XYZ file of C-alpha atoms in Angstrom:
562
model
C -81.146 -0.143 -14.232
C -78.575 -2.228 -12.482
C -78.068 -2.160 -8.601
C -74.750 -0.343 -8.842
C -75.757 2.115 -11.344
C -78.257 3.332 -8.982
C -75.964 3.027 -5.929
C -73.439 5.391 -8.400
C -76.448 7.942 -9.157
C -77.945 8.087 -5.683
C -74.007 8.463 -4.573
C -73.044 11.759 -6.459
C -76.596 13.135 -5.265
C -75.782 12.601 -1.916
C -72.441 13.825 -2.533
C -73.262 16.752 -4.436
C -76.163 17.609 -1.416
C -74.136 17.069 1.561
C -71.349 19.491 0.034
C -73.607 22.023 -0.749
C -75.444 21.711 2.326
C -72.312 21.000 5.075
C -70.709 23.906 3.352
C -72.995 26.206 3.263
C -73.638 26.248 6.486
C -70.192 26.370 7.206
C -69.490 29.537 5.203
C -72.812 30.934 6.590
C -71.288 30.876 10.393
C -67.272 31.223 9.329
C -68.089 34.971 10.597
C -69.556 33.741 14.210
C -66.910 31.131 14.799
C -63.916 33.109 13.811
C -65.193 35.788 16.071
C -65.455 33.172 18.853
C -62.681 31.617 18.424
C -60.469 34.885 18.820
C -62.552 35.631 21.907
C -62.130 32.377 23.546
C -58.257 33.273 22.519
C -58.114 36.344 24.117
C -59.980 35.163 27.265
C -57.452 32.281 27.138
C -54.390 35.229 27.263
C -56.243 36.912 30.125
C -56.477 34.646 32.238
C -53.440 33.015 31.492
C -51.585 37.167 32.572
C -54.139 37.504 35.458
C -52.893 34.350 37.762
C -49.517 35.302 37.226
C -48.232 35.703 40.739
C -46.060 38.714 39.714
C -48.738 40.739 38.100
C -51.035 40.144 40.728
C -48.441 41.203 43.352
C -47.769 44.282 41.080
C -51.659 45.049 40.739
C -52.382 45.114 44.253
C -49.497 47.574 45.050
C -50.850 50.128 42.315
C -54.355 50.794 43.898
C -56.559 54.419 44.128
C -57.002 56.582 41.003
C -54.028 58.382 41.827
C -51.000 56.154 40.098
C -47.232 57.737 38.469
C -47.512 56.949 34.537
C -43.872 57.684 34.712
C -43.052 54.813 37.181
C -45.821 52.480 35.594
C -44.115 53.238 31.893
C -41.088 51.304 33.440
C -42.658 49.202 35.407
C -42.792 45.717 35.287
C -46.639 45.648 34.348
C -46.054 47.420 31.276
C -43.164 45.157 30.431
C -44.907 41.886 31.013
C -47.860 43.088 28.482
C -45.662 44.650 25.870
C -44.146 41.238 25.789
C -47.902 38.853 25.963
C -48.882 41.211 23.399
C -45.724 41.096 21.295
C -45.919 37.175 21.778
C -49.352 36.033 20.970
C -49.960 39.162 18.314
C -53.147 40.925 20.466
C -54.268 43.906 19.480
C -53.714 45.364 23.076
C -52.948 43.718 26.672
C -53.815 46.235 28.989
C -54.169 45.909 32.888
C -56.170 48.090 35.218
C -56.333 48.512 39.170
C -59.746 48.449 41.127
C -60.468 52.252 40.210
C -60.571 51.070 36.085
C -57.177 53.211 35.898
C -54.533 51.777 32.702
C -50.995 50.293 34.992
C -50.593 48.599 31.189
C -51.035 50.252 27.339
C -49.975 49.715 23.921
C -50.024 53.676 23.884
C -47.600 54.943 26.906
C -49.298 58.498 27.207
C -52.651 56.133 27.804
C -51.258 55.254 30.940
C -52.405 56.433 34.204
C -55.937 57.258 32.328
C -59.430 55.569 32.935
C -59.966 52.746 30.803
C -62.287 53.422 27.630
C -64.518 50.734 27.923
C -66.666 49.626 31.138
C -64.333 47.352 33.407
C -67.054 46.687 36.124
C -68.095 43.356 35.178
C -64.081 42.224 35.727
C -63.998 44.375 39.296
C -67.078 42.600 40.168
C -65.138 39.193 39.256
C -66.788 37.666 36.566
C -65.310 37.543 33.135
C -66.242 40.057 30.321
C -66.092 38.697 26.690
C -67.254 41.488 23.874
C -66.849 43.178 20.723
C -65.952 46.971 21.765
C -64.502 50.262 20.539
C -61.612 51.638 22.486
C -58.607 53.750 21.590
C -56.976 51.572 19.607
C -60.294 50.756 17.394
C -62.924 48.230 17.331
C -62.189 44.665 19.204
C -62.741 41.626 20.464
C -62.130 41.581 24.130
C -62.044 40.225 26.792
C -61.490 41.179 30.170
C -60.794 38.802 33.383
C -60.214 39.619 37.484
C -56.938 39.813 39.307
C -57.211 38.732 42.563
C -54.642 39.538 45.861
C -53.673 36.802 47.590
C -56.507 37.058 49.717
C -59.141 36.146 47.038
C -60.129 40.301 46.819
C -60.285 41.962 43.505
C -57.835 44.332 43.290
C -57.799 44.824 39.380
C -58.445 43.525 35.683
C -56.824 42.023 32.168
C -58.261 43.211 30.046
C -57.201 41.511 26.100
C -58.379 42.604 22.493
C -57.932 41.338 18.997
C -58.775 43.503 16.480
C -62.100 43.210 14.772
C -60.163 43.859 10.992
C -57.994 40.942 11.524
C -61.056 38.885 12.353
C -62.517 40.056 9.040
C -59.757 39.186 7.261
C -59.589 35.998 8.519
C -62.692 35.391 7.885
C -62.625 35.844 3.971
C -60.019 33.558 3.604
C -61.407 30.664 5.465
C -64.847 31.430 3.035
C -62.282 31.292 -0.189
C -60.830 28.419 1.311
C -63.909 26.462 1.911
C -65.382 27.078 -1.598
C -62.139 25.672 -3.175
C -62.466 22.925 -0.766
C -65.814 21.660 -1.447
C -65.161 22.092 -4.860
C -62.424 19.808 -4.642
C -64.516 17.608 -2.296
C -67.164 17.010 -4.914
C -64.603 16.136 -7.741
C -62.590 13.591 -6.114
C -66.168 12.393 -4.345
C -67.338 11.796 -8.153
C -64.502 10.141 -9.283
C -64.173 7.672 -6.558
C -67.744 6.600 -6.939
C -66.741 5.521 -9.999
C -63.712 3.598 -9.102
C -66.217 2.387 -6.171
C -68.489 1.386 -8.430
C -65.789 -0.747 -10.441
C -64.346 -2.568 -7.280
C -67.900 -3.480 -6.190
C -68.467 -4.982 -9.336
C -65.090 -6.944 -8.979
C -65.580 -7.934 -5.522
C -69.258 -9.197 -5.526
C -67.746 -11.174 -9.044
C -71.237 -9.917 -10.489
C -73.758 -10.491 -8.071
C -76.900 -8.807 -7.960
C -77.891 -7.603 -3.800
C -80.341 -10.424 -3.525
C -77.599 -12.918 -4.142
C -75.351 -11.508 -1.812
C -78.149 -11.472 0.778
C -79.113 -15.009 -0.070
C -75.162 -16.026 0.094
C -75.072 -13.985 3.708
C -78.283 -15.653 5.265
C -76.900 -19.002 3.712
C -73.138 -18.933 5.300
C -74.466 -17.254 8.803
C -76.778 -20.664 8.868
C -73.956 -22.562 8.061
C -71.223 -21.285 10.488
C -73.213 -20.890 13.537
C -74.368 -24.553 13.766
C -71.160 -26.142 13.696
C -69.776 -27.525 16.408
C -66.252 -26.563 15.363
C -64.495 -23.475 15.592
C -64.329 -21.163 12.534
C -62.020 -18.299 11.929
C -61.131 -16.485 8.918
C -58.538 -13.798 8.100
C -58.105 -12.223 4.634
C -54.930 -11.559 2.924
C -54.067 -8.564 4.826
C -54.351 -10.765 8.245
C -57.904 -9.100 8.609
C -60.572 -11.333 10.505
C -63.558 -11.736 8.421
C -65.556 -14.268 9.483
C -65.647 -15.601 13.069
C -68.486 -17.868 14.509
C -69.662 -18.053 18.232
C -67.785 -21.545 18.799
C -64.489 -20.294 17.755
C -64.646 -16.971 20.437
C -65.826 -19.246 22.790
C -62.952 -21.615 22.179
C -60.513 -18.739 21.297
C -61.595 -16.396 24.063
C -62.430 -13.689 21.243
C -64.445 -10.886 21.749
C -63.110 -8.785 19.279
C -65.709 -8.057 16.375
C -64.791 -8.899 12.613
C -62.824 -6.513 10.990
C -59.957 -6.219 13.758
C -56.199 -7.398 12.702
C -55.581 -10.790 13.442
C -52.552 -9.629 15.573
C -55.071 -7.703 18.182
C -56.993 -10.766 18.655
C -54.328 -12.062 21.498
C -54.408 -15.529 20.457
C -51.507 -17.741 22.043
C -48.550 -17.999 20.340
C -49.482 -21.572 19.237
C -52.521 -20.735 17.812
C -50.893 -17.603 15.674
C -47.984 -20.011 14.419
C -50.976 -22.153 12.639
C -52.905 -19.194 11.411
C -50.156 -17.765 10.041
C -48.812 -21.096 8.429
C -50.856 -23.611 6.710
C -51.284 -26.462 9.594
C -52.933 -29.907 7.889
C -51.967 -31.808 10.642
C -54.015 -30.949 13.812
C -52.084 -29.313 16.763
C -53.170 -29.294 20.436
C -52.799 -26.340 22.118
C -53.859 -24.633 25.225
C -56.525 -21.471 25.498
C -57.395 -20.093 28.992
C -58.775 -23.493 30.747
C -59.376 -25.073 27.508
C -57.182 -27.751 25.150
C -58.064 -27.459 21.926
C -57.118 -28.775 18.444
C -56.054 -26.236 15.575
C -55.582 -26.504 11.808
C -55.604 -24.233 8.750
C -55.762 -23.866 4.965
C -55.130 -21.344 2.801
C -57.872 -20.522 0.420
C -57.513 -19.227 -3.142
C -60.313 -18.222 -6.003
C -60.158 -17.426 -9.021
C -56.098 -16.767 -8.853
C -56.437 -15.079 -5.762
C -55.028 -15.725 -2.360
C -58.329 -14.811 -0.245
C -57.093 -16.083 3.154
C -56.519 -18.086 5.923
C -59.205 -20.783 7.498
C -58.074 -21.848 10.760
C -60.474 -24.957 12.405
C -60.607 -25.169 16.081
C -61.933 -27.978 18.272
C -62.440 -28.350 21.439
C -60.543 -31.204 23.430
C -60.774 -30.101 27.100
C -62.823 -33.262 27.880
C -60.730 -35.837 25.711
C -57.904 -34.444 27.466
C -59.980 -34.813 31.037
C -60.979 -38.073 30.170
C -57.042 -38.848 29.574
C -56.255 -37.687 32.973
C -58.151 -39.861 34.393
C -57.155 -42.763 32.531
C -53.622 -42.462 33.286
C -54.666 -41.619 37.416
C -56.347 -45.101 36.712
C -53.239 -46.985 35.059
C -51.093 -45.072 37.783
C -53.035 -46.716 40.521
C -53.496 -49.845 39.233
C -49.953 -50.230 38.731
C -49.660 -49.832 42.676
C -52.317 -52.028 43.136
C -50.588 -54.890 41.009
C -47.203 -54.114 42.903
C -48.556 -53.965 46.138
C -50.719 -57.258 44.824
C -46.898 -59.039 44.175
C -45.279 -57.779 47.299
C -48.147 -59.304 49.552
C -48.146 -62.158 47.932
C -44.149 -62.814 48.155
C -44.761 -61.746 51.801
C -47.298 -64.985 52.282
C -45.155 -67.427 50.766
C -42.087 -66.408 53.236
C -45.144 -65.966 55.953
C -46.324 -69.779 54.752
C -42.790 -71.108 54.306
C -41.870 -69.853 57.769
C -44.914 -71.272 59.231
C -44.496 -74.598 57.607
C -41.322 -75.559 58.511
C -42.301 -74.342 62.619
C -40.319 -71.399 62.753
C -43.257 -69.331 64.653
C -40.568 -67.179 65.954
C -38.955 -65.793 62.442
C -42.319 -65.521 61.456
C -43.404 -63.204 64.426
C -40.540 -61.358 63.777
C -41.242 -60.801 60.011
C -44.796 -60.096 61.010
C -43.930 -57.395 63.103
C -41.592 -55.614 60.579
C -44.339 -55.442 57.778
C -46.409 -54.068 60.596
C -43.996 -51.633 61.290
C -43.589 -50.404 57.922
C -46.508 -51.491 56.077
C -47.264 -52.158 52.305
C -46.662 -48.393 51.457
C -43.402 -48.680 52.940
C -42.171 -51.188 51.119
C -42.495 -49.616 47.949
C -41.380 -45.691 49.252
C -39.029 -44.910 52.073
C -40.401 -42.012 53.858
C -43.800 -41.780 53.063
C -45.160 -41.946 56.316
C -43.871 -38.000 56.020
C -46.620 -37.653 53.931
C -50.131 -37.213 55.829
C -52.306 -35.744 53.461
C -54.253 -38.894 51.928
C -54.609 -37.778 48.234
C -50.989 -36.993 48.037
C -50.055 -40.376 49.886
C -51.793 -42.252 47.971
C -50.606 -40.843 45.019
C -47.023 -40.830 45.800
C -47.201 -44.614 46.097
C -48.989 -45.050 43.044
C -46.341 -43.341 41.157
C -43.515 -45.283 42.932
C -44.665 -48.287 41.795
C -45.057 -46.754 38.454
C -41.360 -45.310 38.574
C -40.064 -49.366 39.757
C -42.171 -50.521 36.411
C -39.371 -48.330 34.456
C -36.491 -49.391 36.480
C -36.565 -46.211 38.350
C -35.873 -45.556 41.771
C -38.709 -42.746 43.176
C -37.437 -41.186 46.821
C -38.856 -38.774 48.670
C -36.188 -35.782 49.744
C -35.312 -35.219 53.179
C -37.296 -31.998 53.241
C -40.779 -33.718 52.435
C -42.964 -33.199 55.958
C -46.772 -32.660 54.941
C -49.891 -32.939 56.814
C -53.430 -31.079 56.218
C -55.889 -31.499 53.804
C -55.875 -30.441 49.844
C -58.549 -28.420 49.122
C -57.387 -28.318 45.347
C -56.601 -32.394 45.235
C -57.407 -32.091 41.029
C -54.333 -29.390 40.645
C -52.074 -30.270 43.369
C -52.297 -34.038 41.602
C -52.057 -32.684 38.174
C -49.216 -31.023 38.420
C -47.054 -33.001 40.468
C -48.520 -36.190 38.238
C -46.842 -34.177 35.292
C -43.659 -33.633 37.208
C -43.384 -36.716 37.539
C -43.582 -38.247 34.581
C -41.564 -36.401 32.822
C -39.022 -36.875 35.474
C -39.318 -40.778 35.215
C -39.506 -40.385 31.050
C -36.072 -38.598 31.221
C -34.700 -40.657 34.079
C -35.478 -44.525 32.349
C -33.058 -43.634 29.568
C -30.427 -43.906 32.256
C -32.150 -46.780 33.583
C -31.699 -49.574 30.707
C -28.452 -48.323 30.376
C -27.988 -49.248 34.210
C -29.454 -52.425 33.536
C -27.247 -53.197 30.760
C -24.851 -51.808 32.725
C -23.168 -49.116 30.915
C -25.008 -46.594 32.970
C -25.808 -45.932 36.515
C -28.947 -45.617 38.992
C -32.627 -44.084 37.529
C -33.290 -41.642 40.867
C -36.263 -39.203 40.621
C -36.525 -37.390 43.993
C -40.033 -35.443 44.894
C -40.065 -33.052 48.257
C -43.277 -31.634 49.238
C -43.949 -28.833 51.752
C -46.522 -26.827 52.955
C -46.228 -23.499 54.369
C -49.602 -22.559 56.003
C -52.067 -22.687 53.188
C -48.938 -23.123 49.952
C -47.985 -26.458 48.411
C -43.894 -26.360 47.089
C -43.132 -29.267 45.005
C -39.647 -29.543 43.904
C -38.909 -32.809 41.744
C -35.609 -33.570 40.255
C -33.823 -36.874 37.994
C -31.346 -38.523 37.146
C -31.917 -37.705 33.085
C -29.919 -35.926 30.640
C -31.074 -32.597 31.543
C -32.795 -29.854 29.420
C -31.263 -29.254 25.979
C -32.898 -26.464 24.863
C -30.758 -22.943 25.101
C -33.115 -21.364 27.303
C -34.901 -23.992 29.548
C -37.755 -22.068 29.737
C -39.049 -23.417 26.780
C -39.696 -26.676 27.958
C -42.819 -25.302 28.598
C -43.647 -23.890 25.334
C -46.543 -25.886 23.646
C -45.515 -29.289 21.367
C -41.669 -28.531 22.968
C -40.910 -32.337 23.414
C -37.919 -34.634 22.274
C -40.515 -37.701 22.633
C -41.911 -38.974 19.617
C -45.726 -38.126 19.453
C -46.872 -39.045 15.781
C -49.146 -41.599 17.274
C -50.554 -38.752 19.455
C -53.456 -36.488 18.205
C -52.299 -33.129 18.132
C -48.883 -34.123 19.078
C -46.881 -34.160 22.213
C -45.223 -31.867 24.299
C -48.576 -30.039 26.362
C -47.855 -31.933 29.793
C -45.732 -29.301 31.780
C -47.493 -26.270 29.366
C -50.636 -27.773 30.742
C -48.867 -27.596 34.898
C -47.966 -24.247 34.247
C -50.712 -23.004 33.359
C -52.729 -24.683 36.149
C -50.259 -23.084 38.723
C -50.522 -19.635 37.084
C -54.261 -19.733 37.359
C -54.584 -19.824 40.700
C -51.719 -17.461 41.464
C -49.170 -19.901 41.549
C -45.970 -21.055 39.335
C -43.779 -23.487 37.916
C -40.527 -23.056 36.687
C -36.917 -24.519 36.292
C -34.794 -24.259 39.242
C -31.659 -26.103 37.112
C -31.752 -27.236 33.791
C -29.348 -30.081 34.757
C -26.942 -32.031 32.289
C -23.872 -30.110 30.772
C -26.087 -26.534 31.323
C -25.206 -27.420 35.179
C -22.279 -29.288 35.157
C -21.572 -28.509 39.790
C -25.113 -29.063 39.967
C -25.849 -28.231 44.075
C -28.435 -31.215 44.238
C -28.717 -34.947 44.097
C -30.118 -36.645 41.376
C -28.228 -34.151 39.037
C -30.524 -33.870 36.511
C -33.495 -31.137 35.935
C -34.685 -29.918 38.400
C -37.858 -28.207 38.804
C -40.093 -26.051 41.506
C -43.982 -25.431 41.428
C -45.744 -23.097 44.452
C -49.782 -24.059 44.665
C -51.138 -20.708 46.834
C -54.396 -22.128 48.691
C -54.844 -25.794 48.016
C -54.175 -27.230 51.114
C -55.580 -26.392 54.222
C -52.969 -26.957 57.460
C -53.900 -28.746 60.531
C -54.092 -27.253 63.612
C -52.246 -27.720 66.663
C -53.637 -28.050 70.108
C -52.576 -24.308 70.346
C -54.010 -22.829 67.236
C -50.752 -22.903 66.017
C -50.924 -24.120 62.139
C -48.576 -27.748 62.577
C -47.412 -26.908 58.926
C -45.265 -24.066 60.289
């Protein structure tokens, strides 16, 4: 006998079992849990009339055995349980003082009388839940304390449902639960069948040691890549995921959850959802990683989506420092030409016995140095990471025939705790200022266009690093400049880059954010700004690093940064 015939036998046994069994016992106690259920009502109603303020205020006026029915038959007692009883279809709501006399009845000519049943567990003022016979026949009751407003017992609800109503009930939740399991067992025994079918479709045939062989196979397979795997079915439904791609991914969501809940970045669900060849870099928690997709069909049938993930977060480490190198050197080469035009003047001078010209030119490169020459103002600029780096990129910027100037603002001393982000971001301010900035610059130099200017200010307040740079560029052409920070937004060709172009200021951002920090436009520049308030026009844009530089302090304890 084949696997699934068995499964479809063993199926409609179970079936057939469980019905008769779950049922059963379900009919068996319909009696019981009716019966409780009306109790737990009627103790619900009770309670529910004896902490209402009125009634309680009302109770504790009507005290003694000796009461006036005819007052009480008016009263405001009788009122309030005619309508709880009319309202939530009791039996009876009756309420009694501390003597077990009726202030409430269904019957009028009951009032003023003893109660029928025993009301001393409520006087004592615990609750009373039973199945009595009073006046008005047998019950379900329950009966509950009124308390003054000094926590005494000055009285009792008491509520009843009657006991034929429960019976009643009863029967027809018995009648209902035959058809019911009937019903169950049917539609249980034809969808075992139509189970049985799918299976058969699904597993295209395979026996269960197949499928486990298959199982064992793939789980071998995925698990010992080094890439990440993900796979969603038709429906957007993950269905296989290995350890690399929720490490990658930051997924801890088990198969079987909607690709949507998975909160991948917006980047990442663009390529799942479209078929992605070409590999695109994008950015997940503290990782960079590269993402592509297929769609995969069998047999006619559109099974999925495969997306690929691998990790770059070193590569694009390794980069940074590459270009901190090439940034560096290129100061080192400037610097290298400056010093040595400064000995031929010093050697020219010397030659020709003008020792006094040649004092004098001594003493103005000691006055403003080598970094001087290259940025005006950098003496502002005591932190030595940020010095440093600052003259690197200016000799960068003068490479590209642009003019890098620090703003009038820029005062900075202390130490950088955080020298890797406070470097990395400003590095990719930067150079996207001095990308959009050297268009202007061979236009200067072919002189239909003016000046390359890209201005940096840097400020610390007590342990926060602002960076504002701005340019002389085109400005931000997207509608909302926010985007510029969207992953692959770039109008820079990047073919020749893996995983394209565009993750520098995503990348800044998302180093500011993670330490509680952030980067954003402060003016998008170009015809979006056309009375732009600062000099260069261009964009302009505004980071705040929270704890990456620790101030100096004064003689005074006074942080000098403030």
């Amino acid at each position: 006998m084949r696997l699934r015939t068995q499964v479809l036998l063993l199926q409609l046994a179970v079936l057939a079992v469980s019905l008769a069994v779950g049922f059963g016992l379900v009919i068996a106690g319909a009696d019981d849990r009716v019966r409780d259920e009306y109790a737990q009502r009627a103790l619900a109603i009770a309670r529910s009339v004896a902490a209402d303020t009125g009634v309680r205020a009302a109770v504790a006026a009507n005290q003694g055995p000796a009461v006036d029915a005819a007052r009480l038959a008016d009263g405001p007692l009788q009122r309030e349980a005619t309508a709880v009883r009319q309202r939530t279809g009791a039996l009876f709501v009756v309420i009694g003082n501390d003597q077990g006399i009726r202030l409430a009845h269904p019957e009028v000519a009951e009032l003023a009388k003893p109660v029928s049943t025993d009301p001393s567990r409520a006087l004592a003022g615990s609750d009373d839940v039973a199945t009595d016979r009073g006046t008005l026949g047998e019950s379900v009751r329950a009966k509950v304390p009124v308390v003054d407003a000094r926590g005494r017992v000055v009285g009792f609800v008491s509520v009843g449902v009657s006991t034929e109503q429960l019976a009643t009930e009863t029967r027809s939740d018995i009648i209902a639960t035959t058809l019911l399991a009937l019903t169950a067992l049917g539609i249980g025994a034809l969808g075992s069948v139509m189970l049985t079918r799918r299976w058969r479709r699904l597993t295209l045939g395979l026996e269960s040691d197949e499928l486990a062989e298959l199982v064992r196979e793939q789980g071998a397979v995925l698990h010992s890549m080094a890439d990440g795997v993900l796979a969603v079915d038709a429906d957007g439904i993950v269905r296989v995921i290995n350890d690399r791609a929720r490490a990658l991914l930051d997924i801890d969501a088990p198969a079987g959850t909607s690709a949507a809940d998975l909160g991948l970045t917006p980047r990442v669900a663009a390529v799942l959802n479209t078929p992605t060849d070409e590999p695109l870099a994008a950015t997940v928690s503290d990782r960079v990683v590269l993402v592509s997709s297929h769609r995969v069909h069998a047999d006619g049938r559109d099974l999925g989506m495969v997306l690929s993930v691998i990790d770059r977060t070193d590569v694009e480490a390794l980069s940074h420092e590459v270009d901190s190198i090439r940034s560096m050197g290129a100061a080192l080469r400037a610097q290298r030409h400056e010093t040595a035009n400064r000995m031929h003047v010093l050697a020219g001078l010397l030659r020709h016995g003008h020792a006094d010209e040649a004092l004098a030119y001594l003493e103005e490169l000691s006055g403003t140095g080598p970094d001087g020459a290259l940025l005006d103002g950098l003496d502002n600029v005591r932190e030595p990471h940020l010095h440093a780096f600052l003259d690197a990129k200016a000799a960068q910027a003068r490479e590209r025939r642009v003019t890098l100037r620090l703003g009038d603002q820029t005062w900075l001393q202390g130490t950088l705790t955080e020298p890797v982000v406070a470097t990395s971001v400003l590095g990719n301010l930067i150079d996207n200022a001095i990308e959009a900035a050297s268009g202007g610059a061979i236009e200067a130099a072919s002189g239909t266009g003016t000046d390359a200017v890209v201005e940096v200010e840097v400020i610390a307040d007590g342990h926060t690093l602002f960076i504002s740079v701005a340019d002389s560029g085109p400005g931000i052409s997207f509608d909302d400049p926010d985007e510029v920070f969207a992953e692959g937004a770039t109008t820079k060709p990047g073919d020749h880059v893996p995983g394209g172009r565009g993750m520098g200021l995503a990348l800044a951002r998302q180093v500011a954010r993670r330490i509680g920090g952030d980067l954003w436009v402060a003016d998008p520049g170009g015809e979006r700004s056309p009375t732009p308030e600062h000099d260069p026009p261009g964009a302009l844009f505004v980071a705040r690093l929270p704890g990456v530089i620790a101030p100096v302090e004064s003689d005074e304890g006074v942080s000098s940064n403030e």
